Structures are given as C-alpha cells and as structure tokens.
C-alpha positions in Angstrom: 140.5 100.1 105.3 137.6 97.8 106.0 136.7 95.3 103.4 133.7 93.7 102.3 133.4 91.3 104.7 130.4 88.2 104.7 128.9 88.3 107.5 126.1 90.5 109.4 123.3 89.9 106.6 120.4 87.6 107.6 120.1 84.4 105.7 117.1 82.8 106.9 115.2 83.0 103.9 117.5 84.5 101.3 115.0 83.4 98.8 113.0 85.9 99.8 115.7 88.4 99.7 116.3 89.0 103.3 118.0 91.7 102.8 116.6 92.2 106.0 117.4 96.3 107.9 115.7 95.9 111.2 117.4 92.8 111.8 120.9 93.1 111.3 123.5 94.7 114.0 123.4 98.3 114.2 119.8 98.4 113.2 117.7 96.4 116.0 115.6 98.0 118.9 118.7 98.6 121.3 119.3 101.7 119.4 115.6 103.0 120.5 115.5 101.6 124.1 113.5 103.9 126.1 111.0 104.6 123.4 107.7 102.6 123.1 106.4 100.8 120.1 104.1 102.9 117.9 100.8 102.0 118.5 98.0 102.0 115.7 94.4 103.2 116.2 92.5 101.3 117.5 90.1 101.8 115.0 91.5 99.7 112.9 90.2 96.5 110.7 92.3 96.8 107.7 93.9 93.6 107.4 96.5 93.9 104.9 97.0 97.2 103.3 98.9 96.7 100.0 98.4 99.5 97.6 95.7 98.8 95.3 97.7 98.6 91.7 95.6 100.1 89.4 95.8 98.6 86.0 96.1 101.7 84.1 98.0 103.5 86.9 101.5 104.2 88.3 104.2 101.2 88.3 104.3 99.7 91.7 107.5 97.6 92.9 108.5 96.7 97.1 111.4 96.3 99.4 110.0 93.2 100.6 112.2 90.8 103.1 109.0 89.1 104.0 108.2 88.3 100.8 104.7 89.2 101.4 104.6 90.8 97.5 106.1 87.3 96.2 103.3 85.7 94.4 101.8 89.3 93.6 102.2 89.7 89.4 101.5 93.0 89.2 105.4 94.3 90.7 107.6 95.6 88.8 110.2 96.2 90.9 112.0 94.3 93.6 113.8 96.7 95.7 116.8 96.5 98.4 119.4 97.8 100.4 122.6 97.2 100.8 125.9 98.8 102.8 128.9 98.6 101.5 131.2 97.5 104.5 130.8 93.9 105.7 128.2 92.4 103.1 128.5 89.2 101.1 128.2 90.5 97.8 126.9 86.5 96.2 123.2 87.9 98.3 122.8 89.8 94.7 122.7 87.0 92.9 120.0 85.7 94.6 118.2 88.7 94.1 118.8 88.5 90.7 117.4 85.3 90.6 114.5 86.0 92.8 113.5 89.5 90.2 114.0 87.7 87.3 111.9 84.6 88.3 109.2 87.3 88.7 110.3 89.6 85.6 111.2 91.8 87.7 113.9 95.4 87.8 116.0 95.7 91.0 116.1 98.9 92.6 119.7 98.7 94.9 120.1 101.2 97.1 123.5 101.6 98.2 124.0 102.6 101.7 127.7 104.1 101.9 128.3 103.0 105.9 128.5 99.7 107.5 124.6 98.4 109.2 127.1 97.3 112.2 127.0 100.9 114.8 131.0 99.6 115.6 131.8 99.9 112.3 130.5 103.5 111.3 132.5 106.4 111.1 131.2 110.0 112.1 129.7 112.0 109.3 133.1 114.2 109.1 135.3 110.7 108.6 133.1 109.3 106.0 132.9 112.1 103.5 137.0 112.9 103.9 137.7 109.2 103.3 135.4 108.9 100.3 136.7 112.0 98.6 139.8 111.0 98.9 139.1 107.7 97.0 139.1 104.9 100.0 136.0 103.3 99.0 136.7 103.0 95.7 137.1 99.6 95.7 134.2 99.2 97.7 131.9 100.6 95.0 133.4 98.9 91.7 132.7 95.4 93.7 129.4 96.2 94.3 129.2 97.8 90.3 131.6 94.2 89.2 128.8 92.3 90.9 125.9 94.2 89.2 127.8 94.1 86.3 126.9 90.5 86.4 123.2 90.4 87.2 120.5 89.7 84.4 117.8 91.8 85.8 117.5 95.4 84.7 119.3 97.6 87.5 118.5 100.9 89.4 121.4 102.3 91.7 120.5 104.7 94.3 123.5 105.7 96.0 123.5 108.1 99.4 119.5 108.8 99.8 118.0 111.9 101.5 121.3 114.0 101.5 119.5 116.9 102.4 117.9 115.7 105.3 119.5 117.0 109.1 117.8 115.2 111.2 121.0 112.9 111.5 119.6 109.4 110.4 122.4 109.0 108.0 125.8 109.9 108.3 126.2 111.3 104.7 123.5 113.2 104.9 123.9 117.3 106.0 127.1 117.2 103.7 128.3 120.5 102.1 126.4 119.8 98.8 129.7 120.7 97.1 131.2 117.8 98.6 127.8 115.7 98.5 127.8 116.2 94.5 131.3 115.3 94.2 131.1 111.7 96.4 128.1 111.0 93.8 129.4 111.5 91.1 132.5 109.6 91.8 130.6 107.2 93.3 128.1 107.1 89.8 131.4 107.3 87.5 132.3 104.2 89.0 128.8 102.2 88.0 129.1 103.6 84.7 132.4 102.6 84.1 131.8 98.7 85.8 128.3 98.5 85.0 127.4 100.1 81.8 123.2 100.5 81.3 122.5 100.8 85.1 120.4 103.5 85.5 121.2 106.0 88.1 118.6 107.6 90.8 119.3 110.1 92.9 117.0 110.3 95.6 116.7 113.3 98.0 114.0 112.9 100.6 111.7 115.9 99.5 112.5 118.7 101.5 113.5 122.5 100.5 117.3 122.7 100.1 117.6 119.9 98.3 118.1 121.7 95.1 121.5 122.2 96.2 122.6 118.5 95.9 121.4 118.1 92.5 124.6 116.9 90.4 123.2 118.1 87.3 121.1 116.3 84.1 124.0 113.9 83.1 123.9 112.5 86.9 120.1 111.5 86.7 118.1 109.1 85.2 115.6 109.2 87.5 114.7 111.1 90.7 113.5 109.4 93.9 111.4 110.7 96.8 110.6 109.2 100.6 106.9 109.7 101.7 105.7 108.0 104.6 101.9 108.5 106.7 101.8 108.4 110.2 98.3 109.1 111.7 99.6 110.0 114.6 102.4 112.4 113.7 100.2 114.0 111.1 98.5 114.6 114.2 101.2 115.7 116.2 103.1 117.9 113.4 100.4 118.8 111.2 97.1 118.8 112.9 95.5 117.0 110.1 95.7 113.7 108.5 97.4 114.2 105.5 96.6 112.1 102.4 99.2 110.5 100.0 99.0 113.2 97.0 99.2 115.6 100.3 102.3 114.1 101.4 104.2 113.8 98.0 103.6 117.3 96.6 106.1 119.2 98.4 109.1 116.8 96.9 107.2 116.1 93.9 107.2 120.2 92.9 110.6 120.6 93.9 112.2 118.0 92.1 109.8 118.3 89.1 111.4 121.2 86.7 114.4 118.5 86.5 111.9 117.2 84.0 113.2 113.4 84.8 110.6 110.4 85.8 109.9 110.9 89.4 109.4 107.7 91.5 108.3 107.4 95.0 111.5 105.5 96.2 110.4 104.6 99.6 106.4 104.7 100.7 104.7 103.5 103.6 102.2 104.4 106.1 100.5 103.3 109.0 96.9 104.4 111.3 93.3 103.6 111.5 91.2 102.4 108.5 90.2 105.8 107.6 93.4 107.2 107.6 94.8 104.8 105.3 91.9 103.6 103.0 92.7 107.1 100.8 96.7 106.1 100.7 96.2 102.5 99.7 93.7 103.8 97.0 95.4 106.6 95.2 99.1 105.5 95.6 99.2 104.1 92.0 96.5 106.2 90.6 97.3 108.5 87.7 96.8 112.2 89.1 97.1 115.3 86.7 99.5 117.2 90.0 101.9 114.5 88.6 102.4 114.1 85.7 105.6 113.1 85.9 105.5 110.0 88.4 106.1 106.6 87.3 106.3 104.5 90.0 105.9 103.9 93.5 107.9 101.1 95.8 106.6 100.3 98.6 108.7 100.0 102.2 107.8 96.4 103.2 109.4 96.4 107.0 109.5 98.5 110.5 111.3 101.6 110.2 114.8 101.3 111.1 114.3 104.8 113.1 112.7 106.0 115.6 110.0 108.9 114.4 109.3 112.5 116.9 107.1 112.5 119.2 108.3 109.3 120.7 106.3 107.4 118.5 109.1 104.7 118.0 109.5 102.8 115.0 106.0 102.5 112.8 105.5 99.2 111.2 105.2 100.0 107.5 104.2 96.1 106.7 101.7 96.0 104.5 100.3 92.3 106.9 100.7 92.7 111.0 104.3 91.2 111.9 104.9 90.0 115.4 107.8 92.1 115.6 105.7 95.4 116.1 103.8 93.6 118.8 
C-alpha cells in the first residue's frame, strides 16, 4: 500500500497555506489541454470581488493559497484540502499556526485519492480497498495530526458523493457502500481526534438523500455553489443569482435540521452578474434559515466546466494564471 509520502505539495509560501490544488501533479492544465481558458465578460470593472461580510450576516471563512483573505479580520474560517496519499502531514501545523494567528477554525477537507493522476486508482479499486480497511492508517495519521492542532477543527471527508459527472473517483458509489467508507472513515476522527466536528458535504443535487449516514454522522452539512455567467447562460438561459443557486441543495438537505454551510462558493462574469452574489452571500435570508456560513473557493477550478468553458478563475483578485 502507498504511504504518506512528503512530497508533491507546494511550498512556496507555506505561510500562506499553499495548500495549493491547481498546482500540484495531477491537477495542472495538461489534464484540460485542448480546452481554452474561460473568458469573462468583457463588461467587466469589478476589481476584486470578495463577498461583502455583513456584520450581522452569515459567517464567512476561504480556501485561500494566495492569501488574498490574510489581513481580512472578519474570517472565521481558514479552509483547505488535503489527499491522503503522498502529503507531508507537518503542512497542518502550519495551518494551524497560520488559523490561530488569525483566531481562526480550520475547515480540512479530506480528499481520499492521491492529487498525483499516477497514483489514483479507478473508482472500483478505491472503494474495495477502503472497505476493506487499507487506508486505515492513512486516516488515523491525518486524525493523530489533527489530534494535535490548537485550532478548532472541521473534517469533511469524500465531498459531492452524489455527483456522476466523474470529477472524483469516490463519487457515484453505491450509497450503501458510500455510507459505510464514511463512517469508518468518521469513526476513525472520533476515536484519534475527539471534538472534531464532522461535515458531510454532498454537492446539492437530487439523490443525494441516499448518502446521508444518518444524525449521529453529522454535525454539520456542506453544499458546493458556484456562478458562471456563461454557463447560466448556456444551461439555464438566465443568470442565476446566489440564493437562486443554493436553494435546490439548501431544501434538500434542510429537514436534516443541522447548520448548513456553503462549503465551497465561487463565481465568476461581468459586473452585473456578480454585484448580486458578492452582495447577498453573507446576508441573512428568511429561505435559509438554517445557513451559517459561507467559505469562499479562493483559486481556479481544478476542472474543466461544460460547454468547453475550461477552468473559471474563482479568485476573488485577477491571477496571472487565468490569463
């Protein structure tokens, strides 16, 4: 079996928790060759297009590499992502550092693959081998490490099960055999790591009732929504807004009666497509009564979206890597 190795994750500016997706093997652009950059409108002035935290709104909190929320006081949590194959596990301490040196929670979401494509196993392979216990020891390092931390701690383990598009290779699952590997995998964080709280975090979209591993599984439920001007276009003929975007999860998730967060949010277009989203993001609405917090994706995309449209640049300031 694989172990955690050290070696693959950026270190450039680990202070800034360069945790870093889009640049690490497995995840850069020779996995989209052929498909062009998304473009955004050109009717575009917005110069930076952080949500506006409301002071008497929804939490806010970022996945961040660039540290472009790093001096910002109003985050409550620092989010980030980690495999667990070939990763030096010490990177968490730094994060710990980094969130508590802000007063920070971290929000770790636990990607059960290797980020190096050589590495992966099909979708078939991965859930027979963690079923039958061979990442184990995988997980309870990752849970020894957290174990260790000072910051407040969130796992997310094996997002958007119940999506079939094929982004993630533990996604699609038999949700018999989904609930089982997250629960084994959430046993072990309990047992290493007692206090963490536990997300689990489909991506919003009908089925996913069927991978819900029941009230003693949960402490809090996390959605994906993302705004692309041009695939609203495309899939939707319309430009949706933020609360239009979220209520599909948000109602099917919602009779679980836990806190809802918005794990993952981003989105990209013109000025006027995006002036309501970075507006109402962390404003209190009576549809949601439920929501606590929003975290905001602070990179490209790692895939590519329909509609050859490439990889969007969720960044909240222009990087030179969409260009």
């Amino acid at each position: 079996m694989k172990k955690l190795m050290k070696n693959h994750l950026s270190t450039a500016s680990l202070a800034l928790l360069l945790l870093c997706v889009a640049d690490l093997p497995g995840r850069s652009e020779v996995q989209y060759a052929g498909i062009a950059p998304y473009q955004a409108s050109s009717m575009r002035t917005v110069i930076d297009k952080r949500p506006v935290v409301h002071a008497d709104g929804i939490k806010f909190g970022a996945y961040d590499p660039h540290g472009d929320f790093g001096a910002q006081t109003n985050v409550t949590t620092e989010a980030l992502f980690l495999p667990w194959e070939d990763v030096d596990l010490e990177t968490l301490r730094v994060a710990d550092a980094y969130a508590q040196a802000r007063g920070r929670n971290l929000l770790i979401t636990v990607e059960p693959w290797s980020w190096d494509v050589d590495w992966r196993l099909t979708s078939d392979q991965l859930r027979r081998k963690v079923l039958r216990g061979d990442y184990d020891v995988n997980m309870r390092a990752i849970a020894q490490m957290i174990s260790q931390l000072r910051s407040p701690v969130i796992v997310r383990w094996g997002q958007e099960m119940e999506d079939r598009s094929g982004r993630f290779s533990w996604s699609g699952w038999n949700p018999a055999d989904y609930i089982a590997a997250y629960k084994r995998m959430m046993d072990i964080v309990r047992d290493e790591a007692p206090g963490t709280e536990l997300m689990w975090s489909p991506k919003g979209e009908p089925g996913l009732d069927a991978y819900y591993p029941g009230d003693d599984y949960v402490d809090l439920v996390g959605l994906s929504v993302f705004g692309l001007q041009r695939y609203d276009e495309l899939a939707y003929n319309k430009h949706r807004t933020f609360s239009e975007a979220l209520k599909q999860g948000y109602d099917l998730v919602s009779g679980y009666g836990k806190p809802i967060w918005v794990a993952e949010l981003g989105y990209e277009g013109g000025d006027a497509y995006m002036r309501p989203w970075i507006e109402t993001a962390t404003l209190k609405q009576s549809a949601f009564p439920n929501l606590q917090e929003v975290v905001y994706f602070n990179d490209r995309d790692v895939h590519a979206w329909p509609f050859n449209l490439g990889r969007p640049d969720w960044r909240v300031v222009e990087s030179l890597a969409a260009n």
